[in-house]
CSV table of C-alpha atoms (C1' of nucleotides) in Angstrom, one decimal:
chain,number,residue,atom,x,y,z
N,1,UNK,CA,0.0,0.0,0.0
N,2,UNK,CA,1.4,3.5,-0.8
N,3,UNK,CA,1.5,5.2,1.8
N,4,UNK,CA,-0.1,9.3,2.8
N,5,UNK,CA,3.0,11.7,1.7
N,6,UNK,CA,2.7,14.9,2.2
N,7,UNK,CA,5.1,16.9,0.5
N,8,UNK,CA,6.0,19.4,2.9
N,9,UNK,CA,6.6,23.3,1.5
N,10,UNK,CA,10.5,24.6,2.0
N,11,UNK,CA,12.0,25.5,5.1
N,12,UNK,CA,11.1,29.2,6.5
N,13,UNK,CA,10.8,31.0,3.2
N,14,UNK,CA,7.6,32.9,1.1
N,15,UNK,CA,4.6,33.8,3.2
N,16,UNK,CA,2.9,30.2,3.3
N,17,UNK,CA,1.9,28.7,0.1
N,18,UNK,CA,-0.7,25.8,1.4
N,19,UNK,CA,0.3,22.8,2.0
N,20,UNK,CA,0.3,20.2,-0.7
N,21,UNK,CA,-1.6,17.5,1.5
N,22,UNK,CA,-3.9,15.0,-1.2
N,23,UNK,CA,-6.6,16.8,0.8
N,24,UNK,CA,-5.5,20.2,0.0
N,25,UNK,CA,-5.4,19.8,-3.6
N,26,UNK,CA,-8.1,17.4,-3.9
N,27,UNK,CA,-10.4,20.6,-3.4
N,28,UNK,CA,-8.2,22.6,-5.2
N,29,UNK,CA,-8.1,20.6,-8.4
N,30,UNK,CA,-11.9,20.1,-7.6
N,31,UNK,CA,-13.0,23.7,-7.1
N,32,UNK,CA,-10.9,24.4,-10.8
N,33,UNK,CA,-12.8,21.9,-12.5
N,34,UNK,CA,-16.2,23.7,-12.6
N,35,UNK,CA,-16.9,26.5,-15.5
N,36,UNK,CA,-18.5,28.8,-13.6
N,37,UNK,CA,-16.6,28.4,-10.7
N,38,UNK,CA,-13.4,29.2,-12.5
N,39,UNK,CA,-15.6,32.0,-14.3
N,40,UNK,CA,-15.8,33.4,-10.4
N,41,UNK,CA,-12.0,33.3,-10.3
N,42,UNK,CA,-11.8,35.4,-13.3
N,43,UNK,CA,-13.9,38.3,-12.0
N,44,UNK,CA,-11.8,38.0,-8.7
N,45,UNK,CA,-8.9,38.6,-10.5
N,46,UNK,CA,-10.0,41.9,-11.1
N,47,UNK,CA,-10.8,43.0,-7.7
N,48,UNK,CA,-13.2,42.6,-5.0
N,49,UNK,CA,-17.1,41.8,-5.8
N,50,UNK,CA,-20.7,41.1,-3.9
N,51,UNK,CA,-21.8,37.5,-3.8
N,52,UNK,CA,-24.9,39.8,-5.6
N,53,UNK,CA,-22.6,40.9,-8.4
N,54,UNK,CA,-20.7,37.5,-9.1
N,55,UNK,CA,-23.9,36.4,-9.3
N,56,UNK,CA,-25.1,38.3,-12.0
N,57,UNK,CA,-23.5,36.9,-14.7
N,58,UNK,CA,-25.4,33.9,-14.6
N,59,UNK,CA,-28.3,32.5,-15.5
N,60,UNK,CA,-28.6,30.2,-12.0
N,61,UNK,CA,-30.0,31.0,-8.8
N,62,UNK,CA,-27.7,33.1,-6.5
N,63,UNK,CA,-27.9,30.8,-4.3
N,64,UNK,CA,-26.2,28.5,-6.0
N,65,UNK,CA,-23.4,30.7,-6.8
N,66,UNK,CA,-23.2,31.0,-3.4
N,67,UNK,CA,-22.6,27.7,-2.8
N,68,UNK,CA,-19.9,27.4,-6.1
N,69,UNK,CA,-18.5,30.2,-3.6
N,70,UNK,CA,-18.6,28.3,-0.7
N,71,UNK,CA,-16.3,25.5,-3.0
N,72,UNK,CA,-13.9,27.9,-3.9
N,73,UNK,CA,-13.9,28.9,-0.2
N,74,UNK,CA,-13.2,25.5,1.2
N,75,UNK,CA,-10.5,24.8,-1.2
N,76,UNK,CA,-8.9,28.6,-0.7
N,77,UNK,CA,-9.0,30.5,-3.3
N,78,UNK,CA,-11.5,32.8,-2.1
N,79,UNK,CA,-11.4,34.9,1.3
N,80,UNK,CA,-15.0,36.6,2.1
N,81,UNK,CA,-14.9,39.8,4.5
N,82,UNK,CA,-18.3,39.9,6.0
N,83,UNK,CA,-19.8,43.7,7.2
N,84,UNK,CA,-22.8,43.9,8.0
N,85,UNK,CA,-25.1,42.5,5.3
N,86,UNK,CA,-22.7,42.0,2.5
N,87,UNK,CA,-20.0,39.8,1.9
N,88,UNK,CA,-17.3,41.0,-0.1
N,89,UNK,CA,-15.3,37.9,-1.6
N,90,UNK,CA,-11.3,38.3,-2.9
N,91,UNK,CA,-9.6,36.0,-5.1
N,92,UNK,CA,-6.6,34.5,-2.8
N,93,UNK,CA,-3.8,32.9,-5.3
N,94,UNK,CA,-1.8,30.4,-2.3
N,95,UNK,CA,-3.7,27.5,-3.7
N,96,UNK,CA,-3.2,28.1,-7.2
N,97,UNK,CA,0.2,28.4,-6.5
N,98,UNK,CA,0.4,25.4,-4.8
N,99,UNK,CA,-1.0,23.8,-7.7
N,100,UNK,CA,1.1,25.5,-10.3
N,101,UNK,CA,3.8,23.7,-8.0
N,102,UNK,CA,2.2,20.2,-8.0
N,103,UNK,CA,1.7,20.8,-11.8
N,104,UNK,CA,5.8,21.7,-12.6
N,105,UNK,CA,6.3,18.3,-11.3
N,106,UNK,CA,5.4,16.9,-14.6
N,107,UNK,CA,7.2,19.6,-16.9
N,108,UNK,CA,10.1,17.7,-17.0
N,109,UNK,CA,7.9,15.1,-19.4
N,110,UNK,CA,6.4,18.1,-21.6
N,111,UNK,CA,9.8,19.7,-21.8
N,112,UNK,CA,10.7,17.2,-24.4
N,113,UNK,CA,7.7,17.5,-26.3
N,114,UNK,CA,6.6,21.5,-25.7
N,115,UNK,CA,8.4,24.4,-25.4
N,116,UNK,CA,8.9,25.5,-21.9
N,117,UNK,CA,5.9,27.3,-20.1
N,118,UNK,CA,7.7,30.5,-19.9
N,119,UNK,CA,8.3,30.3,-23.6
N,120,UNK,CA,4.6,29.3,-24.5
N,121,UNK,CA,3.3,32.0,-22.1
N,122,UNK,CA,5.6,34.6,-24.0
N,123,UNK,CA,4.4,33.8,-27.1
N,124,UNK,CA,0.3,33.9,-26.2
N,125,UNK,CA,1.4,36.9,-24.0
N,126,UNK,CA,0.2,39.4,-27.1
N,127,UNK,CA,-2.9,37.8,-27.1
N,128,UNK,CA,-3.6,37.5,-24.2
N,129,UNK,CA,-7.7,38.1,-22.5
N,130,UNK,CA,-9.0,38.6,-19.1
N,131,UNK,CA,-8.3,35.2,-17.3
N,132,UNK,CA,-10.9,32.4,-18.9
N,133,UNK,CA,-14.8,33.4,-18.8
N,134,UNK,CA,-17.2,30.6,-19.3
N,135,UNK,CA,-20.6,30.1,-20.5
N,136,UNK,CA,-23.6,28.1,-19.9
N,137,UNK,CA,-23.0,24.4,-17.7
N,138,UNK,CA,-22.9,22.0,-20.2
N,139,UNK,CA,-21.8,18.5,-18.5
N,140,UNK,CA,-19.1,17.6,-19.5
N,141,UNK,CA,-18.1,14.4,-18.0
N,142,UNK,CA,-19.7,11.7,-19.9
N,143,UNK,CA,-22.6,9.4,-18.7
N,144,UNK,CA,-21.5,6.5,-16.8
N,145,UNK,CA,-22.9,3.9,-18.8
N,146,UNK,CA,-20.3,3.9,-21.5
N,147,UNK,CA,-20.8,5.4,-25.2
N,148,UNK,CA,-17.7,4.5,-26.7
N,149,UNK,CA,-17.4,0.3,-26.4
X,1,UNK,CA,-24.3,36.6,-19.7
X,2,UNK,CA,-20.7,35.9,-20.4
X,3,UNK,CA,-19.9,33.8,-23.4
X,4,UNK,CA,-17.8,31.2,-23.5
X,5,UNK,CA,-14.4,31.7,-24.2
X,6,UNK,CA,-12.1,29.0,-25.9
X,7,UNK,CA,-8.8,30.5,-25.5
X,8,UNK,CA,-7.1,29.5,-28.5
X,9,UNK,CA,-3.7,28.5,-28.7
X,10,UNK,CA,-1.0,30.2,-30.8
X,11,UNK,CA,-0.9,30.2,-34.4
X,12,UNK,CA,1.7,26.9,-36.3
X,13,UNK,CA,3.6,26.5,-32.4
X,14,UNK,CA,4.3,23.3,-30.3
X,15,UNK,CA,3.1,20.0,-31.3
X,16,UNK,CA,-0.5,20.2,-30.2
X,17,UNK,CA,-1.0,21.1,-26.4
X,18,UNK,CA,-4.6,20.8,-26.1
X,19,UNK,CA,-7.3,23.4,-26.3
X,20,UNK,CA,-8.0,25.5,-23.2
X,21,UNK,CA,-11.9,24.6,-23.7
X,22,UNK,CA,-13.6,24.7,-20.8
X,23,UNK,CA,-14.7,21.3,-21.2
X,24,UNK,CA,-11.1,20.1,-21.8
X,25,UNK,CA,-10.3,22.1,-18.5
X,26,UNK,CA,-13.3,20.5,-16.8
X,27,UNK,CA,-12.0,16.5,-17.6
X,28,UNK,CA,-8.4,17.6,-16.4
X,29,UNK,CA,-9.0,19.2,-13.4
X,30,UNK,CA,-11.9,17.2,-12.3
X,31,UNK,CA,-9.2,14.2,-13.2
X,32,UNK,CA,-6.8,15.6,-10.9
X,33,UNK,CA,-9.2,16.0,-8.2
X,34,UNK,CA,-8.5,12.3,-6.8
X,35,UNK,CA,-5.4,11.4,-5.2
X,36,UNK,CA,-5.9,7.7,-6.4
X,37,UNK,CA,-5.7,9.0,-10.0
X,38,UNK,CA,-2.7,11.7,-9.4
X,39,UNK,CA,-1.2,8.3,-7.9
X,40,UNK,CA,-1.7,6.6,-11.1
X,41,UNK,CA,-0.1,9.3,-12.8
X,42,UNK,CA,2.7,9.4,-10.7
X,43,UNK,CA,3.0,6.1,-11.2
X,44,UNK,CA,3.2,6.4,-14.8
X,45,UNK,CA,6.0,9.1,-14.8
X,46,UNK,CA,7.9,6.4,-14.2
X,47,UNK,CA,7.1,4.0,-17.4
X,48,UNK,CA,4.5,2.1,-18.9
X,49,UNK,CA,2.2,-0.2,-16.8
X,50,UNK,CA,-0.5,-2.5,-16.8
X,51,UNK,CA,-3.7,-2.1,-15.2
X,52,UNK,CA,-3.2,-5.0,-12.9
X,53,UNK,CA,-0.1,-3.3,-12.2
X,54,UNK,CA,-1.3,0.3,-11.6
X,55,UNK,CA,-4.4,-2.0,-9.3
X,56,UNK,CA,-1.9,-3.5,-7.3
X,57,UNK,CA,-0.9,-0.4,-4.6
X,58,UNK,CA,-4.4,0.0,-3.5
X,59,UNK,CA,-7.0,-1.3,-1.5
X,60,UNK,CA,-9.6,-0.7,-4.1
X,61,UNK,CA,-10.5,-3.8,-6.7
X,62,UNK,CA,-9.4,-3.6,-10.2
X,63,UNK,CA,-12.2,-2.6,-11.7
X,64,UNK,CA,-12.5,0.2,-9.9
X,65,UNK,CA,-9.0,1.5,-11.0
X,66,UNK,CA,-10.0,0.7,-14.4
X,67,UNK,CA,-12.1,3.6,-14.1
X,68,UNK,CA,-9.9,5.8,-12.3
X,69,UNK,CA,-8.1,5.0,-16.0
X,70,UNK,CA,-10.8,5.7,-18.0
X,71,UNK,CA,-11.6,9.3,-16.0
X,72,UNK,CA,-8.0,10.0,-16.7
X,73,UNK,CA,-8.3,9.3,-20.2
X,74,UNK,CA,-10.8,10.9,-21.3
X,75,UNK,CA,-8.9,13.7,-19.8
X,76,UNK,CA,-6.2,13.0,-22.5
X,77,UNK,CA,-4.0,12.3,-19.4
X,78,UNK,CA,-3.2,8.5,-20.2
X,79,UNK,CA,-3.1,6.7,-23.3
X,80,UNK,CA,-3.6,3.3,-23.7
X,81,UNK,CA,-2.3,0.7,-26.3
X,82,UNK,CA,-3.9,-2.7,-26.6
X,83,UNK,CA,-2.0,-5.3,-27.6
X,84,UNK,CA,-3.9,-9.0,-27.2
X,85,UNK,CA,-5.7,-9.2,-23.7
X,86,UNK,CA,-3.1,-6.7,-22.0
X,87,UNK,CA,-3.3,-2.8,-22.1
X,88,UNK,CA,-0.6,-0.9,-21.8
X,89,UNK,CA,-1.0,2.7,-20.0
X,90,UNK,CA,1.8,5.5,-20.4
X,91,UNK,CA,1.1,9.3,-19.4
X,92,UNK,CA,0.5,11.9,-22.1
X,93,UNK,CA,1.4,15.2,-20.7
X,94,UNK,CA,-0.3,17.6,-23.2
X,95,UNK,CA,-3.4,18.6,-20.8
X,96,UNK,CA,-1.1,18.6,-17.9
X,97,UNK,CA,1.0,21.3,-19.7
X,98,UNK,CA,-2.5,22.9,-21.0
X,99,UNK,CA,-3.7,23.1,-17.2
X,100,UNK,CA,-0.4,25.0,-16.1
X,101,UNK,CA,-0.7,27.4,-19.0
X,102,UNK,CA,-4.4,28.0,-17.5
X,103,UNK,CA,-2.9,28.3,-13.8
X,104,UNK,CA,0.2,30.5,-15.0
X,105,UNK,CA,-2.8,33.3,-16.0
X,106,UNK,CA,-2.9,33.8,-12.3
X,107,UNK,CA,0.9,33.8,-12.4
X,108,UNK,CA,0.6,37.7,-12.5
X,109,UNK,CA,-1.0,37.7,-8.9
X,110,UNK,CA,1.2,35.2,-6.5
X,111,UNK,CA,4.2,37.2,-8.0
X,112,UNK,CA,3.2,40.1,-5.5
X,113,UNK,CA,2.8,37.3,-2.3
X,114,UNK,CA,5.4,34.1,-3.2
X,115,UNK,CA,8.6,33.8,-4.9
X,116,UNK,CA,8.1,33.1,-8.5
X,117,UNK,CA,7.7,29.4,-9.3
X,118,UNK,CA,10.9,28.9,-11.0
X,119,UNK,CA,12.4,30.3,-7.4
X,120,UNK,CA,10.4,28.4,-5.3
X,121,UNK,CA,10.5,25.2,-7.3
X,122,UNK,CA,14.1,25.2,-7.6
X,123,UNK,CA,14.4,25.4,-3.7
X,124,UNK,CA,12.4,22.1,-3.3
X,125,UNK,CA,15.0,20.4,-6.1
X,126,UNK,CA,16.7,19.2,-3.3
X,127,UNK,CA,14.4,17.4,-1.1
X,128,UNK,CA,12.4,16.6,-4.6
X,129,UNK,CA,10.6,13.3,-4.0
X,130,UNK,CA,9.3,11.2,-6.9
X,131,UNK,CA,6.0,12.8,-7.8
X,132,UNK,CA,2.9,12.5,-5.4
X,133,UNK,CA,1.6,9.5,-3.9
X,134,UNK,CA,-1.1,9.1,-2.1
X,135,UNK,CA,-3.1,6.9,0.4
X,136,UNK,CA,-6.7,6.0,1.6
X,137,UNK,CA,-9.5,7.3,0.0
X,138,UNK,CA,-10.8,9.9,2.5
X,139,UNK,CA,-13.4,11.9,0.6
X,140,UNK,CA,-12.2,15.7,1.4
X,141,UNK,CA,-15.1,17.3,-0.3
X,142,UNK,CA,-17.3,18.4,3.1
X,143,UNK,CA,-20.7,17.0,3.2
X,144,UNK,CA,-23.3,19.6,1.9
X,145,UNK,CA,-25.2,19.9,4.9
X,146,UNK,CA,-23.1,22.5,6.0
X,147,UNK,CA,-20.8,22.6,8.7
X,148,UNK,CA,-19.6,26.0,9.9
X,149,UNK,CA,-22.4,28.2,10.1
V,1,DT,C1',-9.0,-28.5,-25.8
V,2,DA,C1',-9.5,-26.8,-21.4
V,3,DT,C1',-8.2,-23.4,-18.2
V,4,DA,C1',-6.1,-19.4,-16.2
V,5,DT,C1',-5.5,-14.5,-16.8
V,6,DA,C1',-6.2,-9.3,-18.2
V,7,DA,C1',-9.4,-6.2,-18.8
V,8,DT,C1',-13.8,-4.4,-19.3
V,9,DC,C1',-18.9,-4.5,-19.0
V,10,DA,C1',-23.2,-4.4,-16.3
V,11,DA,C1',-26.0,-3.7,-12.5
V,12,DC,C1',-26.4,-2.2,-8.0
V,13,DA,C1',-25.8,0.8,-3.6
V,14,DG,C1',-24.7,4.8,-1.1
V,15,DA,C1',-22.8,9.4,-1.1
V,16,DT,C1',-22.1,13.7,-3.4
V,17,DC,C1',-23.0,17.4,-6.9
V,18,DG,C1',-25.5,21.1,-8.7
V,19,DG,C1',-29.5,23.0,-9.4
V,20,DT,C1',-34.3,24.5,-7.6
V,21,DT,C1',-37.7,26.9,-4.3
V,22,DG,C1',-38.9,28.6,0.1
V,23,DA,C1',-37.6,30.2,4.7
V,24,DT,C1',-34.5,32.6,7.7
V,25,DT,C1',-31.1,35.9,9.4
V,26,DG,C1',-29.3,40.2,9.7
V,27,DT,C1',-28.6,45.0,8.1
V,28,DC,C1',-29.8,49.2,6.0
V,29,DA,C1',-33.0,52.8,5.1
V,30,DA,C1',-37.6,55.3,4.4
M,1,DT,C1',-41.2,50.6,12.9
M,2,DT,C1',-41.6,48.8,8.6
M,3,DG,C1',-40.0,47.1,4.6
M,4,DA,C1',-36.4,46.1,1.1
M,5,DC,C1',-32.3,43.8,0.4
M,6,DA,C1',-27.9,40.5,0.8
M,7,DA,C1',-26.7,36.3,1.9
M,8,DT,C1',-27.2,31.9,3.6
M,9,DC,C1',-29.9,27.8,5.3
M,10,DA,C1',-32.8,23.9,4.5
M,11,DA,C1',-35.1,20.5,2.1
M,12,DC,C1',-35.7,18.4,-2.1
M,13,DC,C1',-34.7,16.3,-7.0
M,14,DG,C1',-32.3,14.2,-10.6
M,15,DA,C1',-27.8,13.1,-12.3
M,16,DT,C1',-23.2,11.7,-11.4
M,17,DC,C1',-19.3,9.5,-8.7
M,18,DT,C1',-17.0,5.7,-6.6
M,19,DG,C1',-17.1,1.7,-4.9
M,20,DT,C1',-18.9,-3.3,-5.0
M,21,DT,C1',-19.8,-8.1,-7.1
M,22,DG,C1',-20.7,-11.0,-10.9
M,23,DA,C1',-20.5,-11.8,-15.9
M,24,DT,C1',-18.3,-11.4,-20.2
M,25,DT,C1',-14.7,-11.0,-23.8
M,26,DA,C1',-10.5,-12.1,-25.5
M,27,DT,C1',-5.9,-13.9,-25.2
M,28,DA,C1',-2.3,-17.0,-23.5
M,29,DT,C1',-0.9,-21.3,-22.1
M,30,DA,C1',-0.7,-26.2,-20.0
DNA sequence: TATATAATCAACAGATCGGTTGATTGTCAA
DNA sequence: TTGACAATCAACCGATCTGTTGATTATATA
């Protein structure tokens, strides 16, 4: 059996990327893999926002942005400030981080095959948008019972 | 409502990294989102295997892992060749390089907080493991009747 | 040929996901 | 005080996820 391993982050050094535990980026990998949820992230990146106002976009029920929040809050990549009434939510990168580090394990296999990431992101860098936006929920995981057999 | 947004890649470039689709991001992230597949793919940085092979570290029965396969490749992540009754699984790293082109948009805001990656990653060389393994099955996704109110 | 093996298929069970609607809580403002 | 508003809670529904066991398919092999 392989055993729990945990990957601990160096020494004393940056402010505190999270942890790489499994559980850690088992939400973060999880909290990425929705459209609309990464669609939040995007907005963040460009400031802070009202559950109200991420909402909007939409065409679901705030409450269930709210709870796509409530993902992305559990896995960190979103801090709320509560005053009052409102809660103002704030993208918070550590996790993505921490994923771009558990990622970069792996770019020693794509280095033979691709150019390097900093090379790839120069070269998009003139066309580069807002960070991905996203459109209606279309499921994408296929259907359990299996269509290609 | 925001449209979806397919992020193309560059013009002739690299080999074929895949498409930032949304759905492609979807199947990769959601893929990643399970520490028994990110085993599997550790696993497979090292080689070729056999499903009975990849099976035999956990606790879980064959067929099960067989699915964990099938998740990861319809997330382009593994490729499989059949030869007679045996299939052979190796990693394919194109979505895995696709996903940290997605992650590196945010590259822009951990800059301010953490080291840059290169930095960071090249102080955990050292004590650099082989890629992450992982352990039980604890599901780490909270239950939905919500706990911290 | 008969049998063991590799892998998947199929059906099932229990938990989770993502959406809904309705109720509740707490704050702001007329 | 009363009412509008922001946000979450709660219960529900249908679909999906992850595991199980048993059957099936196809290939090796004794």
């Amino acid at each position: 059996m392989i055993e729990t391993q945990t990957f601990p982050p160096p020494g004393g050094s940056p402010p505190h990327p999270p942890e790489l535990t499994d559980e850690n980026l088992d939400r973060v990998f999880f909290a990425l893999s929705d459209p609309v949820r990464r669609a939040i992230l995007a907005r963040l990146g460009g400031g802070r926002f009202l559950v109200s106002e991420l909402a909007e976009p939409f065409d679901i029920s705030v409450q269930a942005v709210s709870r796509h929040i409530q993902v992305l809050v559990r896995a960190g990549l979103v801090q709320q400030e509560r005053t009052g009434r409102i809660s103002r939510c704030r993208l918070e990168v550590g996790p993505i981080y921490a994923a771009a580090v558990w990622i970069n394990q792996y770019s020693e296999y794509w280095q033979a095959q691709f150019d390097s990431l900093a090379d790839w992101l120069g070269k998009i860098e003139a066309r580069k948008p807002t960070p991905g936006k996203t459109g209606k929920r279309t499921r994408t995981t296929p259907t359990k019972t299996g269509e290609e057999r």
